[in-house]
Amino acid sequence: MTPAVFMREIWHRKPLLIRQAVPGIVPPVSREALFDLADREDVESRLVSYFRNRWKLEHGPFAEDNLPSRKTGKWTLLVQGVNLHDQAAADLMSQFRFVPDARLDDVMISYATDGGGVGPHFDSYDVFLLQVSGRRRWRISSQTRLDLIPDMPLKILSDFTAEEEWVLEPGDMLYLPPQYAHDGVAEGECMTASIGFRAPAYRELAGHFLAWLSETVEGNEGLDGRYADAGETATAHPAQMPAGLARAVAERLQAMKWNGAMVSEFLGSHLSEPKQSVMFAEVEEIPLRKYTKLAQAHGVVLAPGSIALYDRTHFFLNGEAYEPPANLAKWLRRLADHRYLTAEEVSACAALPDLMDTFHDWTLEGWLQIAPVRV
Ligand code: SIN
Ligand code: CO
């Protein structure tokens, strides 16, 4: 199935099992490498177990000695954002870029012992569940009753009635739209990669947008200044709110201006904010001329934690919005879409005013890197 057909007929609508979506799959990380990640402060990990008929959820980091034994069944270790730390996981995620980056979230990899899983549940986002090693039995249901068992450490459906069931082998993949009930249980040791998406909640965006708008000077100069009440009369009811206060604020709020272009600028800045756990590597100062030479020789790549987006007029990188002129925008869009510029491409655009300066700044921030190998 081509991405075009998938997006038209399946995406966000219905589940799909794709046998051998990735034939001959090689796990992006080994079990040991996954355990190492779970031991890091800057990596989000969880341990879910179902021992003696009780669900338990613990948060990492986990030293390997603190994990249950591999011989014990019914536990699973889930590591979030593996794509930020491992190139193979990042490459895997990039295969899903037929969905816009603004919707892509991360690659989570789980390792489970026999019988391990997180229980029957639903997720709020679309997900591709790719079996990377071993076997897992998936049961799914289109049920609309999604009540959860109360007072549980994790989301478990109180009533789950499977309608379809498959055992996934390495390379098999299951796509699920949001709110689709599912339960995956390991058959022997196994690893599953979840390519996860995000969909911002309108209510949350509204709050962030209003905060952004109140900081935006353009067209909203009315918000400058403070409440002033020269001529206010002496009061016998000091606790009573002055009527003029609410009136003055309401007038200012009413006069606030925004339009679709501003919403797009806000969204680009907001959605390109790096994930909280991301720490960009410190970079040694390097003179601009030397930097330009290196970039021309090797090309540049976005750091794994960088998020680059663009709209009609802006380029966004890690929460910053830029309004580049058309001749620069062309290259920045290419950088965002490919996540790199080759040595030839950098050489072709290096003479454009400000471009190498900007790349240099981004590189010192740790957002952009000289390509480790020639790209
Ligand atoms: C898992 O990998 O065990 C959990 C994935 C999921 O059900 O969302
Ligand atoms: Co799930």
PDB file of N, CA, C and O in Angstrom, residues 60-102:
ATOM      1  N   GLY A  60      11.283   5.589  35.356  1.00  0.00           N
ATOM      2  CA  GLY A  60      12.736   5.490  35.362  1.00  0.00           C
ATOM      3  C   GLY A  60      13.384   6.735  35.904  1.00  0.00           C
ATOM      4  O   GLY A  60      12.668   7.633  36.328  1.00  0.00           O
ATOM      5  N   PRO A  61      14.704   6.859  35.882  1.00  0.00           N
ATOM      6  CA  PRO A  61      15.628   5.870  35.300  1.00  0.00           C
ATOM      7  C   PRO A  61      15.739   4.578  36.122  1.00  0.00           C
ATOM      8  O   PRO A  61      15.526   4.584  37.325  1.00  0.00           O
ATOM      9  N   PHE A  62      16.080   3.496  35.397  1.00  0.00           N
ATOM     10  CA  PHE A  62      16.235   2.181  36.015  1.00  0.00           C
ATOM     11  C   PHE A  62      17.646   1.655  35.786  1.00  0.00           C
ATOM     12  O   PHE A  62      18.057   1.500  34.627  1.00  0.00           O
ATOM     13  N   ALA A  63      18.346   1.388  36.869  1.00  0.00           N
ATOM     14  CA  ALA A  63      19.617   0.671  36.724  1.00  0.00           C
ATOM     15  C   ALA A  63      19.230  -0.764  36.374  1.00  0.00           C
ATOM     16  O   ALA A  63      18.189  -1.247  36.833  1.00  0.00           O
ATOM     17  N   GLU A  64      20.032  -1.425  35.545  1.00  0.00           N
ATOM     18  CA  GLU A  64      19.622  -2.758  35.088  1.00  0.00           C
ATOM     19  C   GLU A  64      19.349  -3.698  36.264  1.00  0.00           C
ATOM     20  O   GLU A  64      18.427  -4.516  36.214  1.00  0.00           O
ATOM     21  N   ASP A  65      20.121  -3.542  37.369  1.00  0.00           N
ATOM     22  CA  ASP A  65      19.923  -4.422  38.538  1.00  0.00           C
ATOM     23  C   ASP A  65      18.552  -4.226  39.162  1.00  0.00           C
ATOM     24  O   ASP A  65      18.080  -5.085  39.902  1.00  0.00           O
ATOM     25  N   ASN A  66      17.939  -3.053  38.886  1.00  0.00           N
ATOM     26  CA  ASN A  66      16.627  -2.792  39.484  1.00  0.00           C
ATOM     27  C   ASN A  66      15.467  -3.289  38.638  1.00  0.00           C
ATOM     28  O   ASN A  66      14.317  -3.161  39.041  1.00  0.00           O
ATOM     29  N   LEU A  67      15.779  -3.832  37.469  1.00  0.00           N
ATOM     30  CA  LEU A  67      14.709  -4.391  36.643  1.00  0.00           C
ATOM     31  C   LEU A  67      14.463  -5.828  37.094  1.00  0.00           C
ATOM     32  O   LEU A  67      15.388  -6.496  37.567  1.00  0.00           O
ATOM     33  N   PRO A  68      13.217  -6.321  36.936  1.00  0.00           N
ATOM     34  CA  PRO A  68      12.981  -7.727  37.274  1.00  0.00           C
ATOM     35  C   PRO A  68      13.833  -8.617  36.375  1.00  0.00           C
ATOM     36  O   PRO A  68      14.344  -8.161  35.349  1.00  0.00           O
ATOM     37  N   SER A  69      13.953  -9.881  36.762  1.00  0.00           N
ATOM     38  CA  SER A  69      14.777 -10.788  35.959  1.00  0.00           C
ATOM     39  C   SER A  69      14.081 -11.074  34.623  1.00  0.00           C
ATOM     40  O   SER A  69      12.858 -11.067  34.523  1.00  0.00           O
ATOM     41  N   ARG A  70      14.887 -11.320  33.609  1.00  0.00           N
ATOM     42  CA  ARG A  70      14.324 -11.627  32.286  1.00  0.00           C
ATOM     43  C   ARG A  70      13.566 -12.946  32.315  1.00  0.00           C
ATOM     44  O   ARG A  70      12.743 -13.214  31.439  1.00  0.00           O
ATOM     45  N   LYS A  71      13.860 -13.773  33.329  1.00  0.00           N
ATOM     46  CA  LYS A  71      13.163 -15.072  33.414  1.00  0.00           C
ATOM     47  C   LYS A  71      11.765 -14.902  34.003  1.00  0.00           C
ATOM     48  O   LYS A  71      10.907 -15.752  33.840  1.00  0.00           O
ATOM     49  N   THR A  72      11.566 -13.754  34.698  1.00  0.00           N
ATOM     50  CA  THR A  72      10.234 -13.494  35.257  1.00  0.00           C
ATOM     51  C   THR A  72       9.338 -12.999  34.131  1.00  0.00           C
ATOM     52  O   THR A  72       9.720 -12.083  33.396  1.00  0.00           O
ATOM     53  N   GLY A  73       8.184 -13.568  33.995  1.00  0.00           N
ATOM     54  CA  GLY A  73       7.257 -13.122  32.947  1.00  0.00           C
ATOM     55  C   GLY A  73       6.498 -11.870  33.370  1.00  0.00           C
ATOM     56  O   GLY A  73       6.687 -11.347  34.485  1.00  0.00           O
ATOM     57  N   LYS A  74       5.688 -11.364  32.440  1.00  0.00           N
ATOM     58  CA  LYS A  74       4.698 -10.323  32.729  1.00  0.00           C
ATOM     59  C   LYS A  74       5.238  -8.977  33.169  1.00  0.00           C
ATOM     60  O   LYS A  74       4.684  -8.345  34.066  1.00  0.00           O
ATOM     61  N   TRP A  75       6.332  -8.569  32.580  1.00  0.00           N
ATOM     62  CA  TRP A  75       6.719  -7.169  32.800  1.00  0.00           C
ATOM     63  C   TRP A  75       7.209  -6.574  31.488  1.00  0.00           C
ATOM     64  O   TRP A  75       7.615  -7.293  30.569  1.00  0.00           O
ATOM     65  N   THR A  76       7.123  -5.286  31.414  1.00  0.00           N
ATOM     66  CA  THR A  76       7.552  -4.609  30.199  1.00  0.00           C
ATOM     67  C   THR A  76       8.195  -3.271  30.530  1.00  0.00           C
ATOM     68  O   THR A  76       7.783  -2.582  31.454  1.00  0.00           O
ATOM     69  N   LEU A  77       9.233  -2.967  29.786  1.00  0.00           N
ATOM     70  CA  LEU A  77       9.956  -1.709  29.955  1.00  0.00           C
ATOM     71  C   LEU A  77       9.692  -0.870  28.713  1.00  0.00           C
ATOM     72  O   LEU A  77       9.891  -1.343  27.590  1.00  0.00           O
ATOM     73  N   LEU A  78       9.212   0.362  28.916  1.00  0.00           N
ATOM     74  CA  LEU A  78       8.864   1.216  27.772  1.00  0.00           C
ATOM     75  C   LEU A  78       9.776   2.433  27.770  1.00  0.00           C
ATOM     76  O   LEU A  78       9.871   3.139  28.780  1.00  0.00           O
ATOM     77  N   VAL A  79      10.458   2.649  26.655  1.00  0.00           N
ATOM     78  CA  VAL A  79      11.398   3.765  26.573  1.00  0.00           C
ATOM     79  C   VAL A  79      10.926   4.735  25.486  1.00  0.00           C
ATOM     80  O   VAL A  79      10.794   4.377  24.312  1.00  0.00           O
ATOM     81  N   GLN A  80      10.694   5.959  25.907  1.00  0.00           N
ATOM     82  CA  GLN A  80      10.143   6.998  25.037  1.00  0.00           C
ATOM     83  C   GLN A  80      11.276   7.699  24.273  1.00  0.00           C
ATOM     84  O   GLN A  80      12.402   7.762  24.764  1.00  0.00           O
ATOM     85  N   GLY A  81      10.964   8.263  23.106  1.00  0.00           N
ATOM     86  CA  GLY A  81      11.912   9.132  22.394  1.00  0.00           C
ATOM     87  C   GLY A  81      13.224   8.469  22.019  1.00  0.00           C
ATOM     88  O   GLY A  81      14.271   9.109  22.047  1.00  0.00           O
ATOM     89  N   VAL A  82      13.183   7.195  21.632  1.00  0.00           N
ATOM     90  CA  VAL A  82      14.428   6.497  21.274  1.00  0.00           C
ATOM     91  C   VAL A  82      15.061   7.158  20.041  1.00  0.00           C
ATOM     92  O   VAL A  82      16.277   7.213  19.895  1.00  0.00           O
ATOM     93  N   ASN A  83      14.228   7.721  19.192  1.00  0.00           N
ATOM     94  CA  ASN A  83      14.722   8.406  17.979  1.00  0.00           C
ATOM     95  C   ASN A  83      15.654   9.570  18.295  1.00  0.00           C
ATOM     96  O   ASN A  83      16.438   9.993  17.454  1.00  0.00           O
ATOM     97  N   LEU A  84      15.564  10.109  19.507  1.00  0.00           N
ATOM     98  CA  LEU A  84      16.422  11.251  19.868  1.00  0.00           C
ATOM     99  C   LEU A  84      17.839  10.814  20.215  1.00  0.00           C
ATOM    100  O   LEU A  84      18.751  11.619  20.274  1.00  0.00           O
ATOM    101  N   HIS A  85      18.002   9.527  20.469  1.00  0.00           N
ATOM    102  CA  HIS A  85      19.292   9.041  20.963  1.00  0.00           C
ATOM    103  C   HIS A  85      19.922   7.981  20.072  1.00  0.00           C
ATOM    104  O   HIS A  85      21.040   7.548  20.328  1.00  0.00           O
ATOM    105  N   ASP A  86      19.165   7.538  19.088  1.00  0.00           N
ATOM    106  CA  ASP A  86      19.658   6.430  18.289  1.00  0.00           C
ATOM    107  C   ASP A  86      19.336   6.685  16.817  1.00  0.00           C
ATOM    108  O   ASP A  86      18.177   6.908  16.465  1.00  0.00           O
ATOM    109  N   GLN A  87      20.368   6.657  15.995  1.00  0.00           N
ATOM    110  CA  GLN A  87      20.183   6.993  14.583  1.00  0.00           C
ATOM    111  C   GLN A  87      19.259   6.016  13.866  1.00  0.00           C
ATOM    112  O   GLN A  87      18.425   6.423  13.050  1.00  0.00           O
ATOM    113  N   ALA A  88      19.365   4.726  14.204  1.00  0.00           N
ATOM    114  CA  ALA A  88      18.517   3.742  13.504  1.00  0.00           C
ATOM    115  C   ALA A  88      17.042   3.990  13.834  1.00  0.00           C
ATOM    116  O   ALA A  88      16.174   3.862  12.959  1.00  0.00           O
ATOM    117  N   ALA A  89      16.758   4.366  15.082  1.00  0.00           N
ATOM    118  CA  ALA A  89      15.364   4.668  15.457  1.00  0.00           C
ATOM    119  C   ALA A  89      14.908   5.958  14.766  1.00  0.00           C
ATOM    120  O   ALA A  89      13.752   6.072  14.342  1.00  0.00           O
ATOM    121  N   ALA A  90      15.836   6.920  14.625  1.00  0.00           N
ATOM    122  CA  ALA A  90      15.497   8.166  13.915  1.00  0.00           C
ATOM    123  C   ALA A  90      15.203   7.858  12.443  1.00  0.00           C
ATOM    124  O   ALA A  90      14.263   8.402  11.853  1.00  0.00           O
ATOM    125  N   ASP A  91      16.008   6.961  11.854  1.00  0.00           N
ATOM    126  CA  ASP A  91      15.784   6.582  10.453  1.00  0.00           C
ATOM    127  C   ASP A  91      14.434   5.883  10.299  1.00  0.00           C
ATOM    128  O   ASP A  91      13.725   6.101   9.323  1.00  0.00           O
ATOM    129  N   LEU A  92      14.109   5.051  11.291  1.00  0.00           N
ATOM    130  CA  LEU A  92      12.813   4.363  11.256  1.00  0.00           C
ATOM    131  C   LEU A  92      11.686   5.398  11.279  1.00  0.00           C
ATOM    132  O   LEU A  92      10.750   5.345  10.482  1.00  0.00           O
ATOM    133  N   MET A  93      11.809   6.373  12.172  1.00  0.00           N
ATOM    134  CA  MET A  93      10.764   7.388  12.273  1.00  0.00           C
ATOM    135  C   MET A  93      10.628   8.171  10.970  1.00  0.00           C
ATOM    136  O   MET A  93       9.520   8.515  10.560  1.00  0.00           O
ATOM    137  N   SER A  94      11.770   8.410  10.321  1.00  0.00           N
ATOM    138  CA  SER A  94      11.699   9.229   9.106  1.00  0.00           C
ATOM    139  C   SER A  94      10.945   8.512   7.985  1.00  0.00           C
ATOM    140  O   SER A  94      10.465   9.140   7.055  1.00  0.00           O
ATOM    141  N   GLN A  95      10.808   7.182   8.105  1.00  0.00           N
ATOM    142  CA  GLN A  95      10.003   6.469   7.101  1.00  0.00           C
ATOM    143  C   GLN A  95       8.519   6.792   7.215  1.00  0.00           C
ATOM    144  O   GLN A  95       7.725   6.428   6.355  1.00  0.00           O
ATOM    145  N   PHE A  96       8.144   7.452   8.319  1.00  0.00           N
ATOM    146  CA  PHE A  96       6.730   7.797   8.530  1.00  0.00           C
ATOM    147  C   PHE A  96       6.475   9.276   8.259  1.00  0.00           C
ATOM    148  O   PHE A  96       5.455   9.818   8.646  1.00  0.00           O
ATOM    149  N   ARG A  97       7.437   9.926   7.580  1.00  0.00           N
ATOM    150  CA  ARG A  97       7.272  11.358   7.323  1.00  0.00           C
ATOM    151  C   ARG A  97       6.367  11.645   6.133  1.00  0.00           C
ATOM    152  O   ARG A  97       6.343  12.756   5.622  1.00  0.00           O
ATOM    153  N   PHE A  98       5.571  10.631   5.728  1.00  0.00           N
ATOM    154  CA  PHE A  98       4.487  10.942   4.790  1.00  0.00           C
ATOM    155  C   PHE A  98       3.339  11.588   5.580  1.00  0.00           C
ATOM    156  O   PHE A  98       2.370  12.069   5.010  1.00  0.00           O
ATOM    157  N   VAL A  99       3.454  11.557   6.905  1.00  0.00           N
ATOM    158  CA  VAL A  99       2.572  12.323   7.783  1.00  0.00           C
ATOM    159  C   VAL A  99       3.377  13.572   8.175  1.00  0.00           C
ATOM    160  O   VAL A  99       4.575  13.459   8.452  1.00  0.00           O
ATOM    161  N   PRO A 100       2.769  14.754   8.181  1.00  0.00           N
ATOM    162  CA  PRO A 100       3.546  15.964   8.478  1.00  0.00           C
ATOM    163  C   PRO A 100       4.251  15.907   9.847  1.00  0.00           C
ATOM    164  O   PRO A 100       3.717  15.341  10.804  1.00  0.00           O
ATOM    165  N   ASP A 101       5.447  16.511   9.899  1.00  0.00           N
ATOM    166  CA  ASP A 101       6.235  16.535  11.136  1.00  0.00           C
ATOM    167  C   ASP A 101       5.451  17.137  12.301  1.00  0.00           C
ATOM    168  O   ASP A 101       5.675  16.768  13.454  1.00  0.00           O
ATOM    169  N   ALA A 102       4.544  18.079  11.986  1.00  0.00           N
ATOM    170  CA  ALA A 102       3.775  18.719  13.060  1.00  0.00           C
ATOM    171  C   ALA A 102       2.913  17.694  13.800  1.00  0.00           C
ATOM    172  O   ALA A 102       2.456  17.955  14.908  1.00  0.00           O
TER     173      ALA A 102
END
